[in-house]
Backbone as JSON Lines, residues from 0, in Angstrom:
{"i":0,"aa":"M","n":[-8.74,-19.48,7.32],"ca":[-10.41,-18.3,7.16],"c":[-9.86,-17.5,6.38]}
{"i":1,"aa":"I","n":[-10.69,-17.03,5.99],"ca":[-10.33,-16.09,5.23],"c":[-10.46,-14.58,5.78]}
{"i":2,"aa":"P","n":[-9.04,-14.12,5.7],"ca":[-9.35,-12.51,6.3],"c":[-9.96,-11.28,6.25]}
{"i":3,"aa":"S","n":[-10.76,-11.05,7.07],"ca":[-12.02,-10.58,6.95],"c":[-11.56,-9.33,8.23]}
{"i":4,"aa":"V","n":[-12.96,-7.56,7.7],"ca":[-13.21,-6.72,8.58],"c":[-14.58,-6.17,8.99]}
{"i":5,"aa":"V","n":[-15.14,-6.46,10.04],"ca":[-15.27,-6.01,10.16],"c":[-16.1,-3.68,10.56]}
{"i":6,"aa":"V","n":[-16.0,-3.5,10.23],"ca":[-16.45,-1.83,9.83],"c":[-17.27,-1.14,11.22]}
{"i":7,"aa":"S","n":[-17.35,0.14,11.46],"ca":[-19.25,0.25,11.93],"c":[-20.08,0.9,11.16]}
{"i":8,"aa":"A","n":[-20.83,1.5,11.71],"ca":[-21.72,1.44,10.78],"c":[-21.59,2.85,9.53]}
{"i":9,"aa":"R","n":[-20.83,4.45,10.3],"ca":[-20.04,5.25,9.81],"c":[-18.94,4.38,9.04]}
{"i":10,"aa":"G","n":[-18.62,3.18,9.21],"ca":[-17.49,2.8,7.32],"c":[-18.8,1.61,6.77]}
{"i":11,"aa":"E","n":[-19.78,1.36,6.99],"ca":[-20.7,0.93,5.94],"c":[-21.33,2.32,4.82]}
{"i":12,"aa":"E","n":[-21.17,2.57,5.84],"ca":[-22.17,4.58,5.0],"c":[-21.69,4.66,3.81]}
{"i":13,"aa":"R","n":[-20.44,4.97,4.4],"ca":[-19.38,5.55,3.25],"c":[-18.82,4.62,1.9]}
{"i":14,"aa":"V","n":[-18.56,2.86,1.99],"ca":[-18.48,2.17,1.86],"c":[-20.27,2.37,1.05]}
{"i":15,"aa":"R","n":[-21.08,2.4,0.94],"ca":[-22.3,2.51,0.27],"c":[-22.22,3.52,-0.54]}
{"i":16,"aa":"S","n":[-21.35,4.77,0.45],"ca":[-21.99,5.82,-0.62],"c":[-20.7,6.14,-1.43]}
{"i":17,"aa":"G","n":[-20.38,5.14,-1.83],"ca":[-18.87,5.22,-2.85],"c":[-18.01,4.97,-2.58]}
{"i":18,"aa":"H","n":[-17.07,5.19,-1.38],"ca":[-15.95,6.55,-1.28],"c":[-15.28,5.34,-0.89]}
{"i":19,"aa":"P","n":[-14.19,5.24,-1.07],"ca":[-13.16,3.62,-1.47],"c":[-12.1,3.94,-0.5]}
{"i":20,"aa":"W","n":[-12.26,4.93,1.14],"ca":[-11.23,4.42,2.27],"c":[-12.32,4.15,3.03]}
{"i":21,"aa":"I","n":[-11.56,3.8,4.23],"ca":[-12.44,3.53,5.44],"c":[-11.0,4.0,6.42]}
{"i":22,"aa":"Y","n":[-11.51,4.8,7.54],"ca":[-10.62,5.22,8.3],"c":[-10.48,3.75,9.56]}
{"i":23,"aa":"R","n":[-9.37,3.77,10.19],"ca":[-9.14,3.12,10.98],"c":[-10.48,3.13,12.52]}
{"i":24,"aa":"A","n":[-10.97,4.6,12.55],"ca":[-12.22,4.88,13.94],"c":[-13.07,3.58,12.75]}
{"i":25,"aa":"D","n":[-13.39,3.64,11.82],"ca":[-14.56,3.5,11.98],"c":[-14.32,1.47,11.67]}
{"i":26,"aa":"V","n":[-13.31,0.94,12.12],"ca":[-12.65,-0.46,11.85],"c":[-13.68,-1.24,12.61]}
{"i":27,"aa":"A","n":[-14.37,-1.73,13.59],"ca":[-14.66,-2.26,14.61],"c":[-14.24,-3.62,14.53]}
{"i":28,"aa":"D","n":[-13.45,-4.78,13.96],"ca":[-13.2,-6.38,14.06],"c":[-12.62,-6.36,13.27]}
{"i":29,"aa":"V","n":[-11.43,-7.3,13.38],"ca":[-10.46,-7.26,12.47],"c":[-9.98,-8.43,12.71]}
{"i":30,"aa":"R","n":[-9.73,-9.46,11.34],"ca":[-9.4,-10.81,11.25],"c":[-8.56,-10.7,10.22]}
{"i":31,"aa":"A","n":[-7.28,-10.31,10.2],"ca":[-6.12,-10.09,8.98],"c":[-4.34,-9.86,9.17]}
{"i":32,"aa":"E","n":[-3.99,-9.92,8.75],"ca":[-2.68,-8.72,9.1],"c":[-2.44,-7.78,7.8]}
{"i":33,"aa":"G","n":[-1.21,-7.32,8.27],"ca":[-1.64,-5.8,6.86],"c":[-1.3,-6.55,5.67]}
{"i":34,"aa":"G","n":[-0.93,-5.82,5.2],"ca":[-0.93,-5.75,3.64],"c":[-2.24,-6.86,2.66]}
{"i":35,"aa":"D","n":[-3.34,-7.19,4.15],"ca":[-4.12,-8.93,3.33],"c":[-5.31,-7.95,2.48]}
{"i":36,"aa":"L","n":[-5.17,-8.83,1.6],"ca":[-6.86,-8.74,0.67],"c":[-7.29,-9.27,2.25]}
{"i":37,"aa":"V","n":[-8.93,-8.38,2.27],"ca":[-9.86,-8.35,3.14],"c":[-11.19,-8.76,2.47]}
{"i":38,"aa":"I","n":[-12.2,-9.22,2.54],"ca":[-13.43,-9.58,2.75],"c":[-13.82,-8.13,3.8]}
{"i":39,"aa":"V","n":[-15.08,-7.51,3.88],"ca":[-15.24,-5.87,4.36],"c":[-16.54,-6.49,4.66]}
{"i":40,"aa":"R","n":[-17.45,-6.5,5.62],"ca":[-18.65,-7.03,6.14],"c":[-19.15,-5.78,7.47]}
{"i":41,"aa":"G","n":[-20.07,-4.99,7.15],"ca":[-20.68,-4.1,8.08],"c":[-20.98,-4.49,8.59]}
{"i":42,"aa":"P","n":[-21.79,-4.56,10.45],"ca":[-22.24,-4.55,11.8],"c":[-22.39,-5.59,12.01]}
{"i":43,"aa":"R","n":[-23.11,-5.58,10.95],"ca":[-25.0,-7.33,10.91],"c":[-24.04,-8.0,9.77]}
{"i":44,"aa":"G","n":[-23.07,-8.07,9.87],"ca":[-22.06,-9.27,9.33],"c":[-22.27,-9.64,7.91]}
{"i":45,"aa":"R","n":[-22.98,-8.71,6.63],"ca":[-23.45,-8.54,5.74],"c":[-21.54,-7.4,4.69]}
{"i":46,"aa":"T","n":[-21.76,-8.65,3.22],"ca":[-20.91,-8.27,2.88],"c":[-20.54,-7.22,2.41]}
{"i":47,"aa":"L","n":[-19.62,-5.84,2.39],"ca":[-18.95,-4.86,1.53],"c":[-19.03,-4.48,0.28]}
{"i":48,"aa":"G","n":[-17.3,-5.81,0.5],"ca":[-16.78,-6.2,-1.01],"c":[-15.49,-6.48,-0.17]}
{"i":49,"aa":"Q","n":[-14.47,-6.46,-0.67],"ca":[-13.33,-6.91,-0.6],"c":[-12.63,-5.42,-0.89]}
{"i":50,"aa":"A","n":[-11.37,-5.23,-0.2],"ca":[-10.44,-4.6,0.36],"c":[-8.89,-5.12,0.36]}
{"i":51,"aa":"L","n":[-8.27,-3.18,0.02],"ca":[-6.38,-4.31,1.11],"c":[-6.86,-2.94,2.14]}
{"i":52,"aa":"Y","n":[-5.49,-4.52,3.46],"ca":[-5.89,-3.78,4.74],"c":[-5.01,-3.59,5.31]}
{"i":53,"aa":"S","n":[-4.52,-2.16,6.28],"ca":[-3.2,-1.68,6.35],"c":[-3.5,-1.54,8.37]}
{"i":54,"aa":"D","n":[-2.33,-2.6,8.7],"ca":[-2.32,-2.04,10.05],"c":[-1.51,-0.56,10.68]}
{"i":55,"aa":"R","n":[-1.13,-0.15,9.5],"ca":[-0.25,0.92,9.79],"c":[-0.83,2.87,9.8]}
{"i":56,"aa":"S","n":[-1.43,2.69,8.23],"ca":[-2.24,3.97,7.88],"c":[-3.21,4.07,8.4]}
{"i":57,"aa":"Q","n":[-3.42,5.48,8.47],"ca":[-5.16,5.97,8.86],"c":[-5.96,5.06,8.24]}
{"i":58,"aa":"I","n":[-5.73,5.32,7.06],"ca":[-6.94,4.74,5.82],"c":[-6.16,3.33,5.52]}
{"i":59,"aa":"A","n":[-7.12,2.61,6.91],"ca":[-6.78,0.68,7.21],"c":[-7.36,0.25,5.61]}
{"i":60,"aa":"I","n":[-8.74,0.81,5.23],"ca":[-9.4,0.01,4.31],"c":[-9.26,0.66,2.8]}
{"i":61,"aa":"R","n":[-8.67,0.26,1.53],"ca":[-8.72,0.42,0.88],"c":[-9.43,-0.36,-0.31]}
{"i":62,"aa":"M","n":[-11.26,0.14,-0.4],"ca":[-11.88,-0.7,-1.44],"c":[-11.32,-1.25,-2.71]}
{"i":63,"aa":"L","n":[-11.23,-2.53,-2.83],"ca":[-11.01,-2.97,-4.68],"c":[-12.03,-3.14,-5.37]}
{"i":64,"aa":"T","n":[-13.2,-4.3,-4.11],"ca":[-15.25,-4.46,-5.12],"c":[-15.89,-4.29,-4.54]}
{"i":65,"aa":"Y","n":[-17.0,-3.87,-5.02],"ca":[-18.07,-4.06,-3.9],"c":[-18.75,-4.91,-4.19]}
{"i":66,"aa":"G","n":[-20.12,-5.05,-2.9],"ca":[-21.18,-6.31,-2.92],"c":[-19.82,-7.75,-3.63]}
{"i":67,"aa":"E","n":[-20.49,-8.57,-4.18],"ca":[-19.29,-10.23,-3.87],"c":[-19.05,-10.11,-5.06]}
{"i":68,"aa":"Q","n":[-18.69,-9.13,-5.7],"ca":[-17.94,-9.22,-6.93],"c":[-15.89,-9.68,-5.35]}
{"i":69,"aa":"A","n":[-15.35,-10.32,-6.84],"ca":[-13.75,-10.7,-6.15],"c":[-13.52,-9.66,-6.92]}
{"i":70,"aa":"A","n":[-12.32,-9.74,-5.99],"ca":[-10.93,-9.28,-6.27],"c":[-10.16,-9.9,-5.88]}
{"i":71,"aa":"D","n":[-9.68,-10.33,-7.36],"ca":[-8.6,-11.3,-7.61],"c":[-7.46,-11.05,-9.01]}
{"i":72,"aa":"A","n":[-6.57,-11.86,-8.81],"ca":[-4.86,-10.92,-9.41],"c":[-5.32,-10.59,-11.26]}
{"i":73,"aa":"A","n":[-6.42,-11.31,-11.5],"ca":[-6.34,-9.63,-12.88],"c":[-7.08,-8.94,-12.81]}
{"i":74,"aa":"L","n":[-8.27,-8.9,-12.0],"ca":[-8.81,-7.2,-11.93],"c":[-7.56,-6.49,-11.42]}
{"i":75,"aa":"I","n":[-6.72,-6.59,-10.64],"ca":[-5.05,-5.88,-10.12],"c":[-4.56,-5.66,-10.92]}
{"i":76,"aa":"R","n":[-4.79,-7.09,-11.93],"ca":[-3.11,-6.57,-12.82],"c":[-4.18,-5.17,-13.91]}
{"i":77,"aa":"T","n":[-5.17,-5.81,-14.24],"ca":[-6.33,-4.89,-15.01],"c":[-5.36,-2.68,-14.75]}
{"i":78,"aa":"R","n":[-6.12,-3.28,-13.76],"ca":[-5.71,-1.61,-13.06],"c":[-5.1,-0.98,-12.85]}
{"i":79,"aa":"I","n":[-3.61,-1.53,-12.55],"ca":[-2.56,-0.97,-12.76],"c":[-2.07,-0.77,-14.06]}
{"i":80,"aa":"E","n":[-2.44,-1.77,-14.73],"ca":[-1.99,-1.51,-16.66],"c":[-2.64,-0.71,-16.79]}
{"i":81,"aa":"A","n":[-3.8,-0.08,-16.23],"ca":[-4.88,0.94,-16.59],"c":[-4.03,2.29,-16.52]}
{"i":82,"aa":"A","n":[-3.49,2.23,-14.83],"ca":[-3.19,3.2,-13.84],"c":[-1.5,4.56,-14.74]}
{"i":83,"aa":"L","n":[-0.77,2.19,-15.75],"ca":[0.38,3.11,-16.3],"c":[0.24,3.3,-17.01]}
{"i":84,"aa":"A","n":[-0.85,3.4,-17.92],"ca":[-1.44,3.78,-19.36],"c":[-1.29,4.87,-18.86]}
{"i":85,"aa":"F","n":[-2.36,5.44,-17.8],"ca":[-3.14,7.06,-17.16],"c":[-1.69,7.57,-17.51]}
{"i":86,"aa":"R","n":[-0.32,6.9,-16.66],"ca":[1.09,7.82,-16.48],"c":[1.55,8.22,-17.78]}
{"i":87,"aa":"E","n":[1.89,6.8,-18.58],"ca":[2.01,7.51,-19.85],"c":[1.47,9.01,-20.63]}
{"i":88,"aa":"T","n":[0.31,9.43,-20.17],"ca":[-0.54,10.29,-21.37],"c":[-0.08,11.14,-20.68]}
{"i":89,"aa":"L","n":[0.55,11.67,-19.17],"ca":[1.11,12.39,-18.23],"c":[2.6,12.96,-18.84]}
{"i":90,"aa":"A","n":[3.34,11.9,-18.43],"ca":[4.35,12.61,-18.37],"c":[5.2,13.24,-19.66]}
{"i":91,"aa":"K","n":[6.04,13.94,-19.44],"ca":[7.12,14.69,-20.58],"c":[8.35,14.29,-19.64]}
{"i":92,"aa":"G","n":[8.92,13.19,-19.88],"ca":[9.88,12.78,-19.21],"c":[10.09,12.0,-18.27]}
{"i":93,"aa":"T","n":[11.19,12.34,-16.86],"ca":[10.56,11.47,-15.56],"c":[10.25,12.25,-14.59]}
{"i":94,"aa":"C","n":[9.02,11.86,-14.03],"ca":[7.33,12.39,-13.05],"c":[7.16,11.16,-12.46]}
{"i":95,"aa":"C","n":[7.74,11.06,-10.81],"ca":[7.0,10.31,-10.31],"c":[7.89,9.69,-9.23]}
{"i":96,"aa":"R","n":[7.09,8.64,-8.36],"ca":[6.92,9.24,-6.56],"c":[8.13,8.0,-6.65]}
{"i":97,"aa":"R","n":[9.67,8.01,-5.48],"ca":[10.22,7.52,-5.51],"c":[9.7,7.14,-4.02]}
């Protein structure tokens, strides 16, 4: 079974407006473990996208894609590489979170 999360109508509205996060209060049903890549569905079962699910954070869902676009390893690699390249343009010496 593919891990999935169903969000409330308010959560669906956040996704449709382009917000990348859904808070725990807007999660209606979870069929996933923390850290899973999940399919996010609205209250009527419509696929909203794919996201990373956290069972520990108040930000329970962090959207990676919207609609039917798949979040595969290549997408995640590209985003990490872009983030690292951007940080290189900012760094003078050593500055990073630990």
